[in-house]
Structure formats: C-alpha cells, structure tokens
C-alpha cells in the first residue's frame, strides 16, 4: 500500500459524458501527478501540481482539466469523453517535486462505451 | 513517434540468472532516466534512476547502465527472483523531475 488513494476504482460511462477522478496523496506529500495508461501503451504524463499550483504539463488534452485543493487532494476532470479515453488513470504523489520519490496509487480504470 | 522505446514486450528468465531489460530513446535532450516496476492491479513503483552525468548506478540487485552515445539504457537484475516478475517501464526526462516520457513496458517473467 503506497498510501495514495484513488476513487473510484472502476468507472463505466458513455461517450460525451463527463467524469471526475479523485486522488488523495500520502500524508505530507505536496506534489500530485496524473498519468494515463491506455491499452498496450506506456504511461503518459498528464499534469503535475505542487502545493495547489500547476507545476508541469504533459500530454493533457484540452477536454481534460485538473486541480489540487487546499487539503492537497486532487481531481482530474475528463469531459466530452471519447472511446479512446478508456484507460487506467494513475495518480502519484511525492513530498517534493521529484519523480524519484513518487508513490503511485492503484489507479482508476475508466471504460467509455 | 515514440521517444522512448522498449522493443521487447516480454522476457522470460530462469531464477538466479541475470535479467537484462533494454530501453532506447530518440531525444538527445533527455538527461534523467528512471525505471519503474509494476505488478498487476497496483500502481508503478520507482526502482532506480540515473542522470546523464553517470553511466552506471547500482542499488542492490539492480543496476542501470546508460550509453548516451547510443541513446540506450539497460536494467540488469542479478540474481533474478520470481518476485521480480512484473512489467518494467523506463522513463526519460529532458529536465530533471519534469515531463517524463515513458516507454511501453517489458513484461518480465522469472521462472522458478
């Protein structure tokens, strides 16, 4: 158990819908990262927050947005969902901004039908 | 266009032998590299890293080698154990700690 929690574990929805994925970082960790893992693909870095502010942006679509709240939990919002958005979405946290101190959550599996 | 490639989707090794997982990259600006291990139904776990100022980094049974001229890195696991069976991802960044690009992963099976 990494100490990072993600809810829900599984999510099934339809094209065109909007969903919110939630991540609670490890206690004391200031940085949160979001990743997408599509079928047969490697992890794709989406976005990083540090203490409430956006720190780095990766391959995040305009239909996707994220935020980190004052209590440091983070939400990833996916809208106008397409079939290709079906993937595992991982959240990770680290005490600093360093990825080599990153701890991953178990992921949320999103299925878009 | 994949900037980080792991050309072997899977690898099987006998317990006690050496496992060598390979990773190639195309972006010469990458200067920091990591390996992650992932078990089914769990998130990835950081394993080992190397910066471009080094050509080798060792941590117990795990050693990462970097060949900058060939844009190639490899992860050696010696001796391999059944518990090492997992998917291994390499990742690279052009700026330490930022915007990592991951490879597609190699599934390692260590046979008892």
PDB file of C-alpha atoms in Angstrom:
ATOM      1  CA  UNK A   1       0.000   0.000   0.000  1.00  0.00           C
ATOM      2  CA  UNK A   2       1.615   3.218  -1.241  1.00  0.00           C
ATOM      3  CA  UNK A   3      -0.583   5.476   0.886  1.00  0.00           C
ATOM      4  CA  UNK A   4      -2.041   7.145  -2.216  1.00  0.00           C
ATOM      5  CA  UNK A   5      -5.748   6.537  -2.643  1.00  0.00           C
ATOM      6  CA  UNK A   6      -7.773   6.891  -5.803  1.00  0.00           C
ATOM      7  CA  UNK A   7     -11.519   6.768  -6.218  1.00  0.00           C
ATOM      8  CA  UNK A   8     -13.394   5.260  -7.841  1.00  0.00           C
ATOM      9  CA  UNK A   9     -11.562   2.048  -8.730  1.00  0.00           C
ATOM     10  CA  UNK A  10     -13.674   1.457 -11.795  1.00  0.00           C
ATOM     11  CA  UNK A  11     -15.853   3.780 -13.805  1.00  0.00           C
ATOM     12  CA  UNK A  12     -18.024   2.934 -16.780  1.00  0.00           C
ATOM     13  CA  UNK A  13     -19.642   5.726 -18.713  1.00  0.00           C
ATOM     14  CA  UNK A  14     -20.816   6.690 -22.172  1.00  0.00           C
ATOM     15  CA  UNK A  15     -19.288   8.842 -24.881  1.00  0.00           C
ATOM     16  CA  UNK A  16     -19.920  12.542 -24.445  1.00  0.00           C
ATOM     17  CA  UNK A  17     -20.165  12.302 -20.674  1.00  0.00           C
ATOM     18  CA  UNK A  18     -18.046  13.974 -18.009  1.00  0.00           C
ATOM     19  CA  UNK A  19     -16.350  12.248 -15.093  1.00  0.00           C
ATOM     20  CA  UNK A  20     -14.215  13.244 -12.122  1.00  0.00           C
ATOM     21  CA  UNK A  21     -11.419  11.118 -10.757  1.00  0.00           C
ATOM     22  CA  UNK A  22     -10.186  11.775  -7.256  1.00  0.00           C
ATOM     23  CA  UNK A  23      -6.774  11.336  -5.677  1.00  0.00           C
ATOM     24  CA  UNK A  24      -5.681  11.660  -2.070  1.00  0.00           C
ATOM     25  CA  UNK A  25      -1.894  11.899  -1.751  1.00  0.00           C
ATOM     26  CA  UNK A  26       0.206  10.403   1.001  1.00  0.00           C
ATOM     27  CA  UNK A  27       0.129  12.381   4.186  1.00  0.00           C
ATOM     28  CA  UNK A  28       2.527  15.301   3.889  1.00  0.00           C
ATOM     29  CA  UNK A  29       3.144  14.970   0.160  1.00  0.00           C
ATOM     30  CA  UNK A  30       2.790  18.318  -1.583  1.00  0.00           C
ATOM     31  CA  UNK A  31       3.061  17.186  -5.183  1.00  0.00           C
ATOM     32  CA  UNK A  32       0.484  15.267  -7.182  1.00  0.00           C
ATOM     33  CA  UNK A  33       0.913  13.825 -10.669  1.00  0.00           C
ATOM     34  CA  UNK A  34      -1.645  12.382 -13.059  1.00  0.00           C
ATOM     35  CA  UNK A  35      -0.843   9.732 -15.667  1.00  0.00           C
ATOM     36  CA  UNK A  36      -2.835   7.886 -18.309  1.00  0.00           C
ATOM     37  CA  UNK A  37      -2.111   4.326 -19.372  1.00  0.00           C
ATOM     38  CA  UNK A  38      -4.026   3.230 -22.446  1.00  0.00           C
ATOM     39  CA  UNK A  39      -4.186  -0.364 -23.632  1.00  0.00           C
ATOM     40  CA  UNK A  40      -0.750  -1.516 -24.821  1.00  0.00           C
ATOM     41  CA  UNK A  41       0.671   1.931 -24.205  1.00  0.00           C
ATOM     42  CA  UNK A  42       3.173   3.183 -21.732  1.00  0.00           C
ATOM     43  CA  UNK A  43       2.325   5.673 -19.079  1.00  0.00           C
ATOM     44  CA  UNK A  44       1.663   9.170 -20.337  1.00  0.00           C
ATOM     45  CA  UNK A  45       2.318  12.028 -18.001  1.00  0.00           C
ATOM     46  CA  UNK A  46      -0.643  14.388 -17.955  1.00  0.00           C
ATOM     47  CA  UNK A  47      -0.072  17.066 -15.343  1.00  0.00           C
ATOM     48  CA  UNK A  48       1.641  17.856 -12.049  1.00  0.00           C
ATOM     49  CA  UNK A  49       0.558  20.054  -9.166  1.00  0.00           C
ATOM     50  CA  UNK A  50       2.663  21.250  -6.301  1.00  0.00           C
ATOM     51  CA  UNK A  51       1.004  22.701  -3.227  1.00  0.00           C
ATOM     52  CA  UNK A  52      -2.051  23.765  -5.178  1.00  0.00           C
ATOM     53  CA  UNK A  53      -0.322  25.200  -8.204  1.00  0.00           C
ATOM     54  CA  UNK A  54       0.247  23.679 -11.602  1.00  0.00           C
ATOM     55  CA  UNK A  55       3.927  22.759 -11.884  1.00  0.00           C
ATOM     56  CA  UNK A  56       4.229  20.906 -15.200  1.00  0.00           C
ATOM     57  CA  UNK A  57       2.025  19.890 -18.061  1.00  0.00           C
ATOM     58  CA  UNK A  58       2.399  16.868 -20.285  1.00  0.00           C
ATOM     59  CA  UNK A  59       0.149  15.404 -22.944  1.00  0.00           C
ATOM     60  CA  UNK A  60      -3.094  16.522 -21.399  1.00  0.00           C
ATOM     61  CA  UNK A  61      -5.982  17.125 -23.765  1.00  0.00           C
ATOM     62  CA  UNK A  62      -7.956  20.358 -23.616  1.00  0.00           C
ATOM     63  CA  UNK A  63     -11.029  18.291 -22.680  1.00  0.00           C
ATOM     64  CA  UNK A  64      -9.209  17.278 -19.510  1.00  0.00           C
ATOM     65  CA  UNK A  65      -8.526  19.512 -16.542  1.00  0.00           C
ATOM     66  CA  UNK A  66      -7.205  19.031 -13.057  1.00  0.00           C
ATOM     67  CA  UNK A  67      -6.814  20.883  -9.821  1.00  0.00           C
ATOM     68  CA  UNK A  68      -5.267  20.452  -6.411  1.00  0.00           C
ATOM     69  CA  UNK A  69      -7.246  21.660  -3.447  1.00  0.00           C
ATOM     70  CA  UNK A  70      -6.023  23.321  -0.222  1.00  0.00           C
ATOM     71  CA  UNK A  71      -6.181  19.956   1.577  1.00  0.00           C
ATOM     72  CA  UNK A  72      -3.846  18.695  -1.199  1.00  0.00           C
ATOM     73  CA  UNK A  73      -6.227  16.191  -2.706  1.00  0.00           C
ATOM     74  CA  UNK A  74      -6.549  16.418  -6.458  1.00  0.00           C
ATOM     75  CA  UNK A  75      -9.247  15.842  -9.034  1.00  0.00           C
ATOM     76  CA  UNK A  76      -8.918  15.063 -12.721  1.00  0.00           C
ATOM     77  CA  UNK A  77     -11.922  16.067 -14.792  1.00  0.00           C
ATOM     78  CA  UNK A  78     -12.491  14.406 -18.140  1.00  0.00           C
ATOM     79  CA  UNK A  79     -15.216  15.813 -20.365  1.00  0.00           C
ATOM     80  CA  UNK A  80     -16.771  15.078 -23.759  1.00  0.00           C
ATOM     81  CA  UNK A  81     -15.490  11.565 -23.321  1.00  0.00           C
ATOM     82  CA  UNK A  82     -14.487   9.524 -26.342  1.00  0.00           C
ATOM     83  CA  UNK A  83     -13.935   5.792 -26.734  1.00  0.00           C
ATOM     84  CA  UNK A  84     -10.179   6.423 -26.860  1.00  0.00           C
ATOM     85  CA  UNK A  85     -10.238   7.892 -23.377  1.00  0.00           C
ATOM     86  CA  UNK A  86     -10.746   4.404 -21.967  1.00  0.00           C
ATOM     87  CA  UNK A  87      -7.613   3.805 -19.917  1.00  0.00           C
ATOM     88  CA  UNK A  88      -6.107   3.392 -16.493  1.00  0.00           C
ATOM     89  CA  UNK A  89      -5.581   6.731 -14.822  1.00  0.00           C
ATOM     90  CA  UNK A  90      -2.910   6.827 -12.151  1.00  0.00           C
ATOM     91  CA  UNK A  91      -2.258   9.444  -9.571  1.00  0.00           C
ATOM     92  CA  UNK A  92       1.089   9.704  -7.821  1.00  0.00           C
ATOM     93  CA  UNK A  93       2.356  11.890  -5.034  1.00  0.00           C
ATOM     94  CA  UNK A  94       5.744  12.950  -3.798  1.00  0.00           C
ATOM     95  CA  UNK A  95       6.894  15.081  -0.859  1.00  0.00           C
ATOM     96  CA  UNK A  96       8.861  17.375  -3.142  1.00  0.00           C
ATOM     97  CA  UNK A  97       8.571  17.719  -6.894  1.00  0.00           C
ATOM     98  CA  UNK A  98      10.953  14.848  -7.555  1.00  0.00           C
ATOM     99  CA  UNK A  99       9.647  11.884  -9.516  1.00  0.00           C
ATOM    100  CA  UNK A 100      12.176   9.534  -7.953  1.00  0.00           C
ATOM    101  CA  UNK A 101      10.322   9.966  -4.678  1.00  0.00           C
ATOM    102  CA  UNK A 102       6.979   9.357  -6.327  1.00  0.00           C
ATOM    103  CA  UNK A 103       4.406   6.937  -4.943  1.00  0.00           C
ATOM    104  CA  UNK A 104       1.647   5.717  -7.213  1.00  0.00           C
ATOM    105  CA  UNK A 105      -1.931   4.956  -6.352  1.00  0.00           C
ATOM    106  CA  UNK A 106      -3.661   1.799  -7.607  1.00  0.00           C
ATOM    107  CA  UNK A 107      -5.333   3.632 -10.483  1.00  0.00           C
ATOM    108  CA  UNK A 108      -8.874   4.235 -11.722  1.00  0.00           C
ATOM    109  CA  UNK A 109      -9.979   2.153 -14.686  1.00  0.00           C
ATOM    110  CA  UNK A 110     -12.209   4.204 -16.961  1.00  0.00           C
ATOM    111  CA  UNK A 111     -14.267   2.484 -19.612  1.00  0.00           C
ATOM    112  CA  UNK A 112     -16.087   4.630 -22.139  1.00  0.00           C
ATOM    113  CA  UNK A 113     -18.807   2.808 -24.065  1.00  0.00           C
TER     114      UNK A 113
ATOM    115  CA  UNK B   1       6.527   8.842 -32.735  1.00  0.00           C
ATOM    116  CA  UNK B   2       7.743   7.059 -29.613  1.00  0.00           C
ATOM    117  CA  UNK B   3      10.559   8.928 -27.935  1.00  0.00           C
ATOM    118  CA  UNK B   4      11.192   6.076 -25.508  1.00  0.00           C
ATOM    119  CA  UNK B   5      11.142   2.541 -26.823  1.00  0.00           C
ATOM    120  CA  UNK B   6      11.229  -0.821 -25.128  1.00  0.00           C
ATOM    121  CA  UNK B   7      11.383  -3.166 -28.066  1.00  0.00           C
ATOM    122  CA  UNK B   8      10.911  -6.373 -26.116  1.00  0.00           C
ATOM    123  CA  UNK B   9       7.308  -6.642 -24.944  1.00  0.00           C
ATOM    124  CA  UNK B  10       8.198  -9.655 -22.832  1.00  0.00           C
ATOM    125  CA  UNK B  11      11.180 -11.513 -21.420  1.00  0.00           C
ATOM    126  CA  UNK B  12      11.478 -14.851 -19.609  1.00  0.00           C
ATOM    127  CA  UNK B  13      14.452 -15.673 -17.408  1.00  0.00           C
ATOM    128  CA  UNK B  14      15.317 -18.567 -15.127  1.00  0.00           C
ATOM    129  CA  UNK B  15      15.501 -17.856 -11.418  1.00  0.00           C
ATOM    130  CA  UNK B  16      19.050 -16.999 -10.340  1.00  0.00           C
ATOM    131  CA  UNK B  17      20.117 -15.833 -13.781  1.00  0.00           C
ATOM    132  CA  UNK B  18      20.556 -12.277 -14.995  1.00  0.00           C
ATOM    133  CA  UNK B  19      17.637 -10.297 -16.436  1.00  0.00           C
ATOM    134  CA  UNK B  20      18.520  -7.535 -18.879  1.00  0.00           C
ATOM    135  CA  UNK B  21      15.812  -5.101 -19.870  1.00  0.00           C
ATOM    136  CA  UNK B  22      16.575  -2.613 -22.611  1.00  0.00           C
ATOM    137  CA  UNK B  23      15.355   0.860 -23.396  1.00  0.00           C
ATOM    138  CA  UNK B  24      16.177   3.174 -26.304  1.00  0.00           C
ATOM    139  CA  UNK B  25      15.394   6.844 -26.649  1.00  0.00           C
ATOM    140  CA  UNK B  26      15.494   9.300 -29.503  1.00  0.00           C
ATOM    141  CA  UNK B  27      15.598  12.696 -27.822  1.00  0.00           C
ATOM    142  CA  UNK B  28      19.213  13.720 -27.186  1.00  0.00           C
ATOM    143  CA  UNK B  29      17.976  16.318 -24.697  1.00  0.00           C
ATOM    144  CA  UNK B  30      16.911  13.613 -22.231  1.00  0.00           C
ATOM    145  CA  UNK B  31      19.200  13.785 -19.243  1.00  0.00           C
ATOM    146  CA  UNK B  32      17.458  11.861 -16.495  1.00  0.00           C
ATOM    147  CA  UNK B  33      16.147   8.327 -16.632  1.00  0.00           C
ATOM    148  CA  UNK B  34      14.136   6.111 -14.336  1.00  0.00           C
ATOM    149  CA  UNK B  35      12.935   2.543 -14.147  1.00  0.00           C
ATOM    150  CA  UNK B  36       9.622   1.578 -12.609  1.00  0.00           C
ATOM    151  CA  UNK B  37       8.225  -1.820 -11.757  1.00  0.00           C
ATOM    152  CA  UNK B  38       4.514  -2.565 -11.917  1.00  0.00           C
ATOM    153  CA  UNK B  39       2.617  -5.514 -10.526  1.00  0.00           C
ATOM    154  CA  UNK B  40      -0.933  -6.293 -11.734  1.00  0.00           C
ATOM    155  CA  UNK B  41      -3.659  -4.202 -10.090  1.00  0.00           C
ATOM    156  CA  UNK B  42      -1.078  -1.892  -8.495  1.00  0.00           C
ATOM    157  CA  UNK B  43       0.467   1.409  -9.461  1.00  0.00           C
ATOM    158  CA  UNK B  44       4.080   1.545 -10.660  1.00  0.00           C
ATOM    159  CA  UNK B  45       6.856   1.593  -8.085  1.00  0.00           C
ATOM    160  CA  UNK B  46      10.043   3.569  -8.565  1.00  0.00           C
ATOM    161  CA  UNK B  47      13.021   1.258  -8.862  1.00  0.00           C
ATOM    162  CA  UNK B  48      16.182   3.106  -9.802  1.00  0.00           C
ATOM    163  CA  UNK B  49      17.299   6.238 -11.627  1.00  0.00           C
ATOM    164  CA  UNK B  50      20.336   7.568 -13.439  1.00  0.00           C
ATOM    165  CA  UNK B  51      21.344  11.011 -14.596  1.00  0.00           C
ATOM    166  CA  UNK B  52      23.270  11.679 -17.761  1.00  0.00           C
ATOM    167  CA  UNK B  53      26.417  12.577 -15.854  1.00  0.00           C
ATOM    168  CA  UNK B  54      26.771   8.926 -14.886  1.00  0.00           C
ATOM    169  CA  UNK B  55      26.979   5.754 -16.919  1.00  0.00           C
ATOM    170  CA  UNK B  56      26.083   3.351 -14.145  1.00  0.00           C
ATOM    171  CA  UNK B  57      24.002   3.301 -10.992  1.00  0.00           C
ATOM    172  CA  UNK B  58      23.664   0.349  -8.673  1.00  0.00           C
ATOM    173  CA  UNK B  59      21.169  -0.464  -5.957  1.00  0.00           C
ATOM    174  CA  UNK B  60      21.371  -3.955  -4.548  1.00  0.00           C
ATOM    175  CA  UNK B  61      20.447  -6.469  -7.226  1.00  0.00           C
ATOM    176  CA  UNK B  62      19.520  -3.702  -9.663  1.00  0.00           C
ATOM    177  CA  UNK B  63      21.983  -1.857 -11.894  1.00  0.00           C
ATOM    178  CA  UNK B  64      21.159   0.636 -14.606  1.00  0.00           C
ATOM    179  CA  UNK B  65      23.631   1.348 -17.394  1.00  0.00           C
ATOM    180  CA  UNK B  66      23.448   4.391 -19.628  1.00  0.00           C
ATOM    181  CA  UNK B  67      25.120   4.694 -23.026  1.00  0.00           C
ATOM    182  CA  UNK B  68      24.484   8.261 -24.101  1.00  0.00           C
ATOM    183  CA  UNK B  69      26.149   7.979 -27.492  1.00  0.00           C
ATOM    184  CA  UNK B  70      23.888   5.044 -28.363  1.00  0.00           C
ATOM    185  CA  UNK B  71      20.881   6.611 -26.600  1.00  0.00           C
ATOM    186  CA  UNK B  72      20.415   3.346 -24.807  1.00  0.00           C
ATOM    187  CA  UNK B  73      19.925   2.260 -21.243  1.00  0.00           C
ATOM    188  CA  UNK B  74      19.536  -1.108 -19.684  1.00  0.00           C
ATOM    189  CA  UNK B  75      18.411  -2.501 -16.368  1.00  0.00           C
ATOM    190  CA  UNK B  76      20.233  -5.548 -15.027  1.00  0.00           C
ATOM    191  CA  UNK B  77      18.719  -7.674 -12.289  1.00  0.00           C
ATOM    192  CA  UNK B  78      21.113 -10.150 -10.700  1.00  0.00           C
ATOM    193  CA  UNK B  79      20.172 -12.664  -9.480  1.00  0.00           C
ATOM    194  CA  UNK B  80      16.616 -12.709 -10.772  1.00  0.00           C
ATOM    195  CA  UNK B  81      13.919 -13.859  -8.365  1.00  0.00           C
ATOM    196  CA  UNK B  82      10.317 -14.960  -9.023  1.00  0.00           C
ATOM    197  CA  UNK B  83       9.122 -11.859  -7.143  1.00  0.00           C
ATOM    198  CA  UNK B  84      10.764  -9.743  -9.854  1.00  0.00           C
ATOM    199  CA  UNK B  85       8.094 -10.897 -12.302  1.00  0.00           C
ATOM    200  CA  UNK B  86       6.353  -7.666 -13.280  1.00  0.00           C
ATOM    201  CA  UNK B  87       6.135  -5.077 -16.033  1.00  0.00           C
ATOM    202  CA  UNK B  88       9.126  -2.747 -16.148  1.00  0.00           C
ATOM    203  CA  UNK B  89       8.842   0.745 -17.559  1.00  0.00           C
ATOM    204  CA  UNK B  90      11.718   3.042 -18.401  1.00  0.00           C
ATOM    205  CA  UNK B  91      11.134   6.775 -18.444  1.00  0.00           C
ATOM    206  CA  UNK B  92      13.165   9.761 -19.587  1.00  0.00           C
ATOM    207  CA  UNK B  93      13.097  13.479 -18.994  1.00  0.00           C
ATOM    208  CA  UNK B  94      14.747  16.454 -20.634  1.00  0.00           C
ATOM    209  CA  UNK B  95      14.523  18.386 -17.405  1.00  0.00           C
ATOM    210  CA  UNK B  96      15.149  16.753 -14.084  1.00  0.00           C
ATOM    211  CA  UNK B  97      11.872  15.780 -12.487  1.00  0.00           C
ATOM    212  CA  UNK B  98       9.620  17.193 -15.162  1.00  0.00           C
ATOM    213  CA  UNK B  99       7.556  15.840 -18.014  1.00  0.00           C
ATOM    214  CA  UNK B 100       8.711  12.285 -18.061  1.00  0.00           C
ATOM    215  CA  UNK B 101       8.145  10.215 -21.198  1.00  0.00           C
ATOM    216  CA  UNK B 102       7.530   6.536 -20.534  1.00  0.00           C
ATOM    217  CA  UNK B 103       8.233   3.520 -22.666  1.00  0.00           C
ATOM    218  CA  UNK B 104       5.519   0.905 -23.313  1.00  0.00           C
ATOM    219  CA  UNK B 105       6.982  -1.542 -20.800  1.00  0.00           C
ATOM    220  CA  UNK B 106       8.534  -5.007 -20.832  1.00  0.00           C
ATOM    221  CA  UNK B 107       6.840  -7.894 -19.023  1.00  0.00           C
ATOM    222  CA  UNK B 108       9.480  -9.919 -17.156  1.00  0.00           C
ATOM    223  CA  UNK B 109       8.703 -13.455 -16.083  1.00  0.00           C
ATOM    224  CA  UNK B 110      11.191 -15.131 -13.761  1.00  0.00           C
ATOM    225  CA  UNK B 111      10.673 -18.854 -13.830  1.00  0.00           C
ATOM    226  CA  UNK B 112      11.412 -20.942 -10.724  1.00  0.00           C
TER     227      UNK B 112
END
